[in-house]
Structures are given as C-alpha cells and as structure tokens.
Amino acid sequence: MTRTKERYAAVQQLLADGSSLEGICRTLRLDRSTVRRFARATSIDELLVKATNLADSRHAGL
C-alpha cells in the first residue's frame, strides 16, 4: 500500500506541474492504464479501497 500512496502522490504532483499522461508514464516508468487510473482517482482512499477489495476477492477462493 505504501507503493500505491507514493505513486498516487507522484502522479498527482506531475499533473499539477502540467505534465501530460504520456510524460508521466515515461518519467515514472508506469503503464498508461496505471497512470490514467491514478490520475482519475479523486483520492488515495479510492485507490486503496479498490486494491483492498481486489486482494480480498483473490484470497476468497482459497
């Protein structure tokens, strides 16, 4: 979850600085869909809830 928080902060800062999504992809070496998801998120909590729900659903089948 720390990595998610760091990436979210970095994407939001680069957006605030005027970087394009493609520029952010190159700078952070992330896939475009990842950058787009982080850019569209209204808060870090939104990303963390989705990540937690995904992890829970993967473990449910154990």
Short mmCIF file of C-alpha atoms in Angstrom, two decimals:
data_model
loop_
_atom_site.label_atom_id
_atom_site.label_comp_id
_atom_site.label_asym_id
_atom_site.label_seq_id
_atom_site.Cartn_x
_atom_site.Cartn_y
_atom_site.Cartn_z
CA MET A 1 0.00 0.00 0.00
CA THR A 2 2.96 2.31 0.52
CA ARG A 3 3.86 1.94 -3.15
CA THR A 4 0.31 2.90 -4.15
CA LYS A 5 0.46 6.02 -1.96
CA GLU A 6 3.84 7.03 -3.38
CA ARG A 7 2.72 6.52 -6.97
CA TYR A 8 -0.53 8.41 -6.41
CA ALA A 9 1.35 11.36 -4.89
CA ALA A 10 3.87 11.38 -7.73
CA VAL A 11 1.21 11.23 -10.46
CA GLN A 12 -0.85 13.99 -8.83
CA GLN A 13 2.22 16.22 -8.41
CA LEU A 14 3.29 15.75 -12.01
CA LEU A 15 -0.25 16.52 -13.19
CA ALA A 16 -0.27 19.67 -11.05
CA ASP A 17 3.06 20.64 -12.63
CA GLY A 18 1.46 20.37 -16.07
CA SER A 19 2.86 17.04 -17.24
CA SER A 20 0.92 15.01 -19.78
CA LEU A 21 -0.14 11.44 -19.09
CA GLU A 22 2.43 10.20 -21.60
CA GLY A 23 5.12 12.29 -19.91
CA ILE A 24 4.18 10.84 -16.54
CA CYS A 25 4.32 7.32 -17.99
CA ARG A 26 7.85 7.94 -19.18
CA THR A 27 9.01 9.69 -16.01
CA LEU A 28 7.63 7.10 -13.59
CA ARG A 29 8.04 4.14 -15.97
CA LEU A 30 4.42 3.09 -15.47
CA ASP A 31 1.89 1.71 -17.92
CA ARG A 32 -0.55 4.24 -19.38
CA SER A 33 -3.56 2.50 -17.82
CA THR A 34 -1.93 2.70 -14.39
CA VAL A 35 -1.17 6.40 -14.77
CA ARG A 36 -4.69 7.06 -16.06
CA ARG A 37 -6.22 5.22 -13.07
CA PHE A 38 -4.09 7.20 -10.61
CA ALA A 39 -4.84 10.46 -12.43
CA ARG A 40 -8.61 9.88 -12.41
CA ALA A 41 -8.80 8.85 -8.75
CA THR A 42 -10.30 11.60 -6.61
CA SER A 43 -8.36 10.45 -3.55
CA ILE A 44 -5.83 7.90 -2.39
CA ASP A 45 -8.63 6.22 -0.44
CA GLU A 46 -10.43 5.43 -3.68
CA LEU A 47 -7.40 3.52 -4.95
CA LEU A 48 -6.77 1.77 -1.65
CA VAL A 49 -10.37 0.56 -1.35
CA LYS A 50 -10.22 -0.91 -4.85
CA ALA A 51 -6.84 -2.54 -4.17
CA THR A 52 -8.07 -3.99 -0.87
CA ASN A 53 -11.26 -5.32 -2.45
CA LEU A 54 -9.27 -6.90 -5.27
CA ALA A 55 -6.89 -8.57 -2.84
CA ASP A 56 -9.82 -9.86 -0.75
CA SER A 57 -11.54 -11.34 -3.79
CA ARG A 58 -8.36 -13.13 -4.82
CA HIS A 59 -7.99 -14.70 -1.38
CA ALA A 60 -11.67 -15.68 -1.14
CA GLY A 61 -11.07 -18.66 -3.41
CA LEU A 62 -8.51 -20.24 -1.09
#
